[in-house]
Each structure stands twice: as structure tokens, then as C-alpha cells.
Amino acid sequence: MNSIVCNVSIDRGVSAGDFRQAMRRLTGGVSVITAGIGWDISGMTVTSVSSLSVDPPALIVSINREASSWPLMRRYGFFGVNILTSDQIDIADRFTGKGGLKGTERFGGAHWTTRVSGVPLLTDALAAIDCEVEDMVERHSHAIVIGRVLDVAVSTRTAALAYWQGQYVAIDRDEDALKLADVSLPASRSTRRT
Ligand SMILES: Cc1cc2nc3c(=O)[nH]c(=O)nc-3n(C[C@H](O)[C@H](O)[C@H](O)COP(=O)(O)O)c2cc1C
């Protein structure tokens, strides 16, 4: 069989603004990454957490190399992923550095614990995942960090926090499942709230 060589021309003319506008349309689950041990800690709000593999349990997150959490992840080799519930917008705000909060100051107003690695984990997160850094791929302004999961703690809460079009959005499994049933099923079959 003849092989076919394709010349792919990549359009490098896409502006950062256009790309940002496209990515604003991608809904992301909101998590707080925590890094460091003891008082040498920081953390940051992210939407870039994604599952990598289930066996072995591993995930990825994209971290700006200017962020204060980055040197802590490199130094200690561990990090936490705290998946937020819909009523934890204040925590999300603190971990963007809003109001000039830095390092340990960001951890105020919430309860934290440690598990295997020693990084702070949010006690009432939707899920708190303790990770060891398996690999870091530095590319452009960011690094893709691969985390091997050491331990997980999951909550029975059903309301998650998402970010879409520059705003926080609450997703409640029970409430929103009812709304979806209302619009997607014929009236006679839909589940209606009383
Ligand atoms: C909703 C939301 C999602 C974010 N996602 C990411 C992300 O995935 N990766 C990242 O590097 N920064 C992300 N950021 C920005 C960081 O939260 C912010 O730059 C960081 O907290 C600043 O940390 P520093 O003050 O410790 O340097 C996000 C911010 C917001 C508001």
C-alpha cells in the first residue's frame, strides 16, 4: 500500500484573546490544589484537573509555573486535589489570591487535615485526593503535573462547583436532574417537583 504524506499547515495566527474566548465556553469543575508541608504551604484554584488513568489511579493538572504552589510541588513531590462543593465559592476565591492572600493565609476559614503525604486536605471537600508527583512536563507557561493517587476521601454531598463563562455555577445532582428530566422527557413521563 502506498503511504500518503500529508503536509499539515498549522495556523499560528490565533490570538490569545480568541483562544481565551473559546476556552471560556468549556465548563470546568473547580478544585483547590494544595502543596507544601507544615507552615510552608500554599494552594491555588484550578479547573484543569482531569483523570489520567484508573489502573493505576492517576490524574493530571496544569499548573502555571509562576504560581506559588509550583515550587512547593517540586520541592516536596506531593500535592492535594480538593474538589469543591457548590457552597465553597469563598474557598475558591481565597485560593486565587483574592485580596492579596498568600500562603497560609489562604487556608483560613476552612478545616484542613492531612493523610498520607502530609499536604493539607479540605475535610469537607466533595472529594479530597492525596497525590505523589509522578512526572512534570514543563511546556510554555505551564507544567502538566501527573499525580499518582495515594489516598482518597469522598463526601456524600451532591452539589458541585463548576466554572463557565467567567462565573461560578452550582450543579446540584438532585435539583438539576429534575430540571433536565422536565425538559428532556415527554410531560407525562417527566419527574416534577411538588
Ligand atoms: C476558576 C479558576 C480556575 C483556574 N484554573 C487554573 C489552572 O487550571 N491552572 C493554573 O495554573 N491557574 C489557574 N487559575 C489561576 C490560579 O488560581 C491563580 O493564578 C493562582 O491562585 C495564583 O497563585 P499565586 O498567587 O499563589 O501565584 C484559575 C483561576 C480561577 C479563578
XYZ file of N, CA and C and ligand atoms in Angstrom:
613
model
N 0.840 -1.183 0.000
C 0.000 0.000 0.000
C 0.883 1.244 0.000
N 0.557 2.196 -0.871
C 1.333 3.434 -0.876
C 1.059 4.264 0.367
N 2.125 4.803 0.914
C 1.878 5.697 2.049
C 1.630 7.104 1.522
N 0.809 7.827 2.194
C 0.463 9.184 1.781
C 1.045 10.172 2.778
N 1.798 11.106 2.250
C 2.361 12.123 3.138
C 1.475 13.353 3.080
N 1.039 13.789 4.222
C 0.163 14.952 4.305
C 0.945 16.126 4.863
N 0.918 17.255 4.194
C 1.522 18.448 4.781
C 0.425 19.205 5.527
N 0.550 19.197 6.845
C -0.459 19.896 7.639
C 0.052 21.296 7.920
N -0.700 22.291 7.458
C -0.253 23.643 7.773
C -0.993 24.120 9.021
N -0.211 24.472 10.033
C -0.803 24.902 11.305
C -0.919 26.420 11.302
N -2.137 26.888 11.495
C -2.369 28.323 11.538
C -1.913 28.872 12.882
N -0.820 29.641 12.848
C -0.298 30.185 14.102
C -0.854 31.575 14.368
N -1.919 31.949 13.636
C -2.433 33.313 13.778
C -3.523 33.464 14.816
N -3.810 32.417 15.592
C -4.871 32.524 16.597
C -4.370 33.360 17.773
N -5.113 34.403 18.102
C -4.667 35.275 19.195
C -5.003 34.643 20.537
N -4.286 35.102 21.583
C -4.567 34.617 22.949
C -6.007 34.948 23.326
N -6.474 36.123 22.892
C -7.845 36.547 23.225
C -8.881 35.619 22.607
N -8.673 35.259 21.326
C -9.627 34.353 20.668
C -9.634 32.993 21.358
N -8.431 32.518 21.697
C -8.345 31.204 22.360
C -9.026 31.263 23.729
N -8.794 32.382 24.449
C -9.416 32.534 25.777
C -10.937 32.512 25.650
N -11.446 33.197 24.619
C -12.898 33.218 24.411
C -13.440 31.805 24.158
N -12.689 31.022 23.395
C -13.123 29.638 23.132
C -13.126 28.835 24.428
N -12.072 28.977 25.223
C -11.958 28.182 26.444
C -12.954 28.599 27.521
N -13.430 29.868 27.455
C -14.481 30.304 28.401
C -15.748 29.477 28.232
N -15.886 28.873 27.048
C -17.084 28.080 26.769
C -16.965 26.631 27.242
N -15.802 26.287 27.764
C -15.599 24.935 28.309
C -15.912 24.958 29.803
N -16.865 24.150 30.231
C -17.207 24.093 31.652
C -16.154 23.283 32.403
N -15.686 23.821 33.523
C -14.667 23.101 34.304
C -15.107 22.918 35.743
N -14.833 21.753 36.299
C -15.063 21.526 37.726
C -13.999 22.278 38.512
N -14.383 22.876 39.632
C -13.445 23.701 40.392
C -12.825 22.896 41.545
N -11.506 22.921 41.604
C -10.756 22.255 42.680
C -9.728 23.223 43.238
N -9.284 22.940 44.456
C -8.142 23.667 45.017
C -6.979 22.687 45.125
N -5.868 23.067 44.495
C -4.632 22.287 44.628
C -3.903 22.796 45.870
N -3.463 21.892 46.729
C -2.698 22.290 47.910
C -1.305 21.668 47.813
N -0.326 22.415 48.323
C 1.054 21.921 48.248
C 1.831 22.413 49.454
N 2.843 21.629 49.827
C 3.703 22.011 50.947
C 3.349 21.269 52.224
N 4.194 21.450 53.223
C 4.048 20.739 54.499
C 4.157 21.752 55.638
N 3.413 21.510 56.723
C 3.503 22.369 57.913
C 3.066 23.794 57.599
N 3.940 24.764 57.917
C 3.628 26.176 57.632
C 4.117 26.595 56.255
N 4.890 25.723 55.610
C 5.425 26.034 54.273
C 4.431 25.544 53.216
N 3.268 26.215 53.176
C 2.177 25.718 52.320
C 1.593 26.839 51.459
N 0.988 26.434 50.367
C 0.195 27.348 49.553
C -0.812 26.500 48.777
N -1.572 27.159 47.968
C -2.551 26.427 47.173
C -3.132 27.343 46.119
N -3.863 26.762 45.191
C -4.418 27.542 44.090
C -5.689 26.895 43.552
N -6.597 27.748 43.117
C -7.839 27.278 42.494
C -7.550 26.892 41.050
N -8.062 25.757 40.629
C -7.841 25.295 39.249
C -9.116 24.680 38.670
N -9.175 24.678 37.351
C -10.217 23.917 36.651
C -9.592 22.849 35.755
N -8.264 22.722 35.812
C -7.589 21.864 34.829
C -7.356 20.430 35.310
N -7.954 20.044 36.426
C -7.769 18.659 36.892
C -8.547 17.707 35.993
N -7.900 16.616 35.653
C -8.562 15.601 34.823
C -8.017 14.225 35.194
N -8.856 13.233 35.075
C -8.405 11.870 35.349
C -7.458 11.408 34.242
N -6.367 10.744 34.605
C -5.453 10.194 33.589
C -5.711 8.705 33.405
N -5.692 7.957 34.502
C -5.957 6.524 34.403
C -6.551 6.037 35.719
N -7.280 4.946 35.626
C -7.904 4.378 36.828
C -7.011 3.282 37.413
N -6.307 2.570 36.541
C -5.433 1.494 37.000
C -4.069 1.641 36.316
N -3.095 2.309 36.953
C -3.137 2.783 38.329
C -3.920 4.094 38.444
N -4.433 4.407 39.638
C -5.142 5.680 39.809
C -4.180 6.849 39.643
N -4.439 7.671 38.634
C -3.551 8.811 38.353
C -4.368 9.933 37.741
N -3.923 11.167 37.971
C -4.621 12.320 37.409
C -3.598 13.318 36.887
N -4.094 14.305 36.133
C -3.221 15.373 35.652
C -3.817 16.725 36.030
N -2.931 17.701 36.177
C -3.373 19.076 36.402
C -2.349 20.000 35.753
N -2.849 21.095 35.207
C -1.990 22.045 34.517
C -1.740 23.242 35.438
N -0.471 23.481 35.737
C -0.093 24.483 36.750
C 0.794 25.565 36.127
N 0.421 26.816 36.332
C 1.253 27.926 35.880
C 2.554 27.928 36.692
N 3.690 28.000 36.009
C 4.972 27.896 36.714
C 5.342 29.171 37.481
N 4.490 30.212 37.345
C 4.665 31.424 38.165
C 3.912 31.311 39.490
N 3.031 30.321 39.614
C 2.191 30.214 40.813
C 3.028 29.800 42.020
N 2.626 30.268 43.190
C 3.398 29.987 44.414
C 3.372 28.497 44.778
N 2.384 27.763 44.288
C 2.305 26.326 44.594
C 3.345 25.509 43.821
N 3.764 26.037 42.694
C 4.659 25.272 41.806
C 5.976 24.865 42.477
N 6.731 25.825 43.087
C 7.986 25.386 43.736
C 7.743 24.419 44.884
N 6.593 24.524 45.563
C 6.287 23.605 46.668
C 6.019 22.192 46.141
N 5.349 22.101 45.000
C 5.094 20.778 44.401
C 6.408 20.127 43.996
N 7.309 20.964 43.473
C 8.616 20.427 43.052
C 9.448 20.001 44.255
N 9.442 20.847 45.303
C 10.311 20.583 46.455
C 9.866 19.357 47.236
N 8.559 19.255 47.492
C 8.076 18.176 48.362
C 7.638 16.932 47.583
N 7.253 17.129 46.303
C 6.880 15.972 45.477
C 5.496 15.412 45.770
N 4.668 16.217 46.421
C 3.293 15.794 46.719
C 2.343 16.959 46.471
N 1.073 16.665 46.271
C 0.054 17.721 46.224
C -1.314 17.118 46.509
N -2.252 17.997 46.878
C -3.622 17.564 47.144
C -4.564 18.156 46.105
N -5.603 17.404 45.778
C -6.669 17.904 44.902
C -7.946 17.903 45.737
N -8.500 19.096 45.959
C -9.700 19.234 46.775
C -10.840 19.685 45.869
N -11.725 18.777 45.534
C -12.827 19.088 44.619
C -13.918 19.792 45.434
N -14.297 21.012 44.989
C -15.160 21.857 45.816
C -16.641 21.582 45.614
N -17.395 21.827 46.709
C -18.859 21.760 46.632
C -19.385 23.140 46.234
N -20.676 23.192 45.894
C -21.260 24.440 45.370
C -21.251 25.573 46.403
N -21.156 25.255 47.703
C -21.164 26.325 48.712
C -19.746 26.694 49.171
N -18.753 26.359 48.368
C -17.367 26.692 48.745
C -16.728 27.729 47.819
N -17.559 28.649 47.307
C -17.040 29.707 46.426
C -16.043 30.588 47.180
N -16.312 30.804 48.485
C -15.382 31.635 49.264
C -13.991 30.994 49.316
N -13.949 29.665 49.394
C -12.653 28.971 49.401
C -11.987 29.110 48.029
N -12.786 28.953 46.975
C -12.239 29.121 45.610
C -11.629 30.513 45.474
N -12.331 31.528 45.971
C -11.837 32.913 45.877
C -10.521 33.091 46.641
N -10.476 32.556 47.862
C -9.257 32.709 48.674
C -8.043 32.133 47.940
N -8.253 31.016 47.237
C -7.122 30.316 46.605
C -6.792 30.837 45.206
N -7.470 31.927 44.799
C -6.973 32.644 43.616
C -6.057 33.774 44.064
N -5.957 33.946 45.379
C -5.122 35.027 45.903
C -5.886 36.335 46.019
N -7.224 36.253 45.933
C -8.075 37.445 46.015
C -7.792 38.197 47.316
N -7.740 39.505 47.249
C -7.499 40.318 48.447
C -6.046 40.254 48.908
N -5.185 39.719 48.064
C -3.753 39.672 48.403
C -3.377 38.546 49.347
N -4.288 37.582 49.575
C -3.965 36.471 50.484
C -2.843 35.625 49.902
N -1.902 35.266 50.778
C -0.768 34.450 50.322
C -0.559 33.261 51.251
N 0.025 32.197 50.737
C 0.451 31.049 51.539
C -0.580 30.586 52.550
N -0.163 30.522 53.822
C -1.033 30.001 54.888
C -2.323 30.807 55.046
N -2.288 32.108 54.719
C -3.487 32.955 54.882
C -4.672 32.399 54.093
N -4.396 31.729 52.982
C -5.480 31.217 52.137
C -6.266 30.095 52.814
N -5.654 29.471 53.827
C -6.269 28.300 54.457
C -7.240 28.679 55.581
N -7.309 29.970 55.903
C -8.205 30.427 56.970
C -9.665 30.207 56.600
N -10.512 30.010 57.637
C -11.957 29.898 57.402
C -12.419 28.536 56.926
N -11.544 27.554 56.903
C -11.938 26.192 56.489
C -11.152 25.184 57.326
N -11.634 23.943 57.369
C -10.976 22.900 58.169
C -10.122 22.010 57.272
N -8.906 21.767 57.745
C -7.936 21.004 56.951
C -7.415 19.828 57.760
N -7.016 18.789 57.047
C -6.409 17.643 57.690
C -5.244 17.181 56.816
N -4.521 16.171 57.267
C -3.513 15.547 56.399
C -3.770 14.042 56.396
N -3.329 13.396 55.326
C -3.494 11.938 55.259
C -2.115 11.307 55.026
N -1.872 10.751 53.851
C -0.613 10.017 53.643
C 0.579 10.943 53.391
N 0.398 11.912 52.479
C 1.550 12.699 52.021
C 1.950 13.817 52.968
N 0.997 14.317 53.748
C 1.277 15.447 54.633
C 0.819 16.783 54.088
N 0.335 16.842 52.817
C -0.188 18.114 52.299
C -1.572 18.352 52.893
N -1.989 19.629 53.051
C -3.312 19.903 53.627
C -4.435 19.441 52.693
N -5.450 18.807 53.303
C -6.622 18.356 52.533
C -7.873 18.894 53.221
N -8.796 19.403 52.429
C -10.019 20.032 52.933
C -10.959 18.956 53.482
N -11.348 19.088 54.765
C -12.128 17.998 55.382
C -13.513 17.852 54.752
N -14.138 18.970 54.325
C -15.484 18.832 53.745
C -15.506 19.098 52.234
N -14.442 18.681 51.561
C -14.430 18.752 50.094
C -15.388 17.697 49.531
N -15.815 17.897 48.311
C -16.636 16.878 47.633
C -15.810 15.594 47.512
N -14.537 15.772 47.198
C -13.564 14.681 47.274
C -12.197 15.305 47.511
N -11.413 14.669 48.365
C -10.041 15.131 48.620
C -9.104 13.999 48.212
N -8.161 14.335 47.331
C -7.294 13.306 46.739
C -5.838 13.650 47.047
N -5.178 12.732 47.724
C -3.779 12.901 48.122
C -2.908 12.310 47.000
N -1.953 13.088 46.505
C -1.184 12.623 45.338
C 0.321 12.758 45.547
N 1.055 11.853 44.919
C 2.510 11.972 44.799
C 2.812 12.382 43.362
N 3.727 13.329 43.195
C 4.081 13.752 41.838
C 4.806 12.605 41.135
N 4.245 12.177 40.008
C 4.877 11.096 39.246
C 5.738 11.667 38.125
N 5.272 12.761 37.543
C 6.023 13.377 36.450
C 5.557 14.816 36.281
N 6.428 15.631 35.700
C 6.086 17.021 35.400
C 6.581 17.320 33.998
N 5.687 17.787 33.159
C 6.066 18.132 31.787
C 5.967 19.639 31.644
N 7.102 20.314 31.591
C 7.092 21.776 31.504
C 6.910 22.188 30.046
N 5.886 22.965 29.791
C 5.597 23.377 28.420
C 4.974 24.771 28.429
N 5.565 25.675 27.642
C 5.096 27.066 27.584
C 5.095 27.664 29.004
N 4.016 28.359 29.372
C 3.984 28.989 30.706
C 3.667 27.997 31.820
N 3.201 26.809 31.479
C 2.658 25.882 32.467
C 3.476 24.585 32.577
N 3.060 23.752 33.520
C 3.581 22.381 33.610
C 2.376 21.452 33.751
N 2.429 20.356 33.045
C 1.417 19.315 33.242
C 1.981 18.407 34.332
N 1.277 18.352 35.442
C 1.745 17.534 36.562
C 0.921 16.247 36.608
N 1.621 15.135 36.604
C 0.951 13.835 36.727
C 1.036 13.409 38.183
N -0.111 13.148 38.771
C -0.152 12.744 40.174
C -0.593 11.306 40.327
N 0.198 10.538 41.085
C -0.201 9.160 41.425
C -1.016 9.239 42.716
N -2.216 8.706 42.677
C -3.134 8.855 43.814
C -2.716 7.936 44.965
N -2.513 8.555 46.141
C -2.111 7.799 47.333
C -3.300 7.449 48.213
N -4.310 8.350 48.203
C -5.441 8.173 49.109
C -6.591 9.059 48.628
N -7.820 8.637 48.881
C -8.983 9.471 48.543
C -9.963 9.495 49.709
N -10.641 10.632 49.859
C -11.745 10.744 50.818
C -12.902 11.371 50.068
N -14.037 10.698 50.036
C -15.178 11.229 49.279
C -16.331 11.563 50.217
N -17.081 12.598 49.821
C -18.218 13.051 50.623
C -19.507 12.518 49.993
N -20.581 12.542 50.778
C -21.881 12.114 50.235
C -22.643 13.307 49.654
N -22.033 14.508 49.711
C -22.685 15.704 49.159
C -22.928 15.510 47.667
N -23.934 16.219 47.142
C -24.287 16.002 45.727
C -24.187 17.276 44.893
N -23.736 18.387 45.503
C -23.701 19.648 44.762
C -22.267 20.080 44.490
N -21.922 20.190 43.223
C -20.542 20.509 42.821
C -20.432 21.967 42.376
N -19.192 22.442 42.322
C -18.933 23.807 41.849
C -18.229 23.742 40.493
N -18.817 24.439 39.524
C -18.213 24.495 38.185
C -17.894 25.956 37.854
N -17.137 26.141 36.778
C -16.785 27.491 36.313
C -17.048 27.532 34.823
N -17.820 28.517 34.402
C -18.204 28.586 32.987
C -18.462 30.034 32.615
N -17.914 30.459 31.503
C -18.109 31.826 31.002
C -17.718 32.865 32.060
N -16.622 32.575 32.794
C -16.112 33.547 33.764
C -16.906 33.625 35.053
N -17.788 32.633 35.307
C -18.594 32.672 36.531
C -18.654 31.308 37.193
N -18.803 31.318 38.518
C -19.037 30.070 39.228
C -20.482 29.635 39.012
N -20.668 28.344 38.837
C -22.003 27.779 38.595
C -22.178 26.585 39.528
N -23.292 26.551 40.255
C -23.572 25.414 41.143
C -24.285 24.324 40.353
N -23.840 23.107 40.551
C -24.509 21.963 39.913
C -24.972 21.032 41.029
N -26.277 20.900 41.136
C -26.829 20.025 42.173
C -27.416 18.798 41.506
N -26.876 17.635 41.855
C -27.295 16.401 41.181
C -28.814 16.216 41.244
N -29.397 16.415 42.428
C -30.826 16.144 42.581
C -31.665 17.231 41.919
N -31.373 18.509 42.234
C -32.136 19.623 41.666
C -32.036 19.639 40.146
N -30.801 19.545 39.619
C -30.609 19.702 38.191
C -31.056 18.467 37.419
N -31.010 17.298 38.041
C -31.534 16.106 37.373
C -33.031 16.269 37.153
N -33.716 16.882 38.117
C -35.155 17.113 37.964
C -35.427 18.097 36.829
N -34.620 19.168 36.783
C -34.805 20.167 35.715
C -34.579 19.527 34.354
N -33.518 18.693 34.239
C -33.212 18.044 32.964
C -34.342 17.098 32.565
N -34.884 16.381 33.552
C -35.989 15.466 33.258
C -37.164 16.257 32.715
N -37.395 17.468 33.258
C -38.519 18.298 32.819
C -38.408 18.682 31.350
N -37.183 18.988 30.899
C -37.039 19.460 29.519
C -36.759 18.334 28.532
N -36.268 17.191 29.004
C -35.852 16.174 28.051
C -36.830 15.009 27.920
N -37.784 14.892 28.825
C -38.724 13.777 28.738
C -40.116 14.300 28.388
N -40.950 13.490 27.717
C -42.340 13.898 27.468
C -43.013 14.221 28.808
N -43.930 15.194 28.795
C -44.526 15.702 30.038
C -45.063 14.596 30.923
N -45.694 13.581 30.323
C -46.332 12.539 31.129
C -45.314 11.691 31.890
N -44.053 11.625 31.342
C -43.051 10.767 31.981
C -42.090 11.547 32.870
N -42.103 12.874 32.744
C -41.084 13.624 33.469
C -41.369 13.647 34.967
N -40.298 13.772 35.724
C -40.428 13.826 37.177
C -40.630 15.281 37.559
N -41.711 15.602 38.166
C -41.951 17.005 38.518
C -41.873 17.195 40.017
N -41.355 18.375 40.375
C -41.313 18.692 41.798
C -42.697 19.052 42.279
N -43.037 18.693 43.502
C -44.349 19.038 44.029
C -44.258 20.356 44.801
C -11.856 29.326 38.096
C -10.354 29.408 38.031
C -9.628 28.366 37.506
C -8.231 28.412 37.435
N -7.555 27.344 36.904
C -6.199 27.367 36.867
C -5.482 26.244 36.378
O -6.055 25.224 35.976
N -4.128 26.313 36.376
C -3.458 27.433 36.806
O -2.220 27.447 36.756
N -4.117 28.516 37.296
C -5.475 28.501 37.347
N -6.155 29.568 37.865
C -5.412 30.710 38.393
C -4.898 30.426 39.791
O -5.931 30.127 40.723
C -4.111 31.655 40.311
O -3.256 32.095 39.325
C -3.298 31.269 41.479
O -4.101 31.014 42.588
C -2.346 32.383 41.822
O -1.500 31.811 42.757
P -0.276 32.536 43.459
O -0.798 33.869 43.959
O -0.024 31.566 44.511
O 0.824 32.668 42.488
C -7.553 29.541 37.916
C -8.287 30.623 38.456
C -9.669 30.543 38.520
C -10.442 31.704 39.111
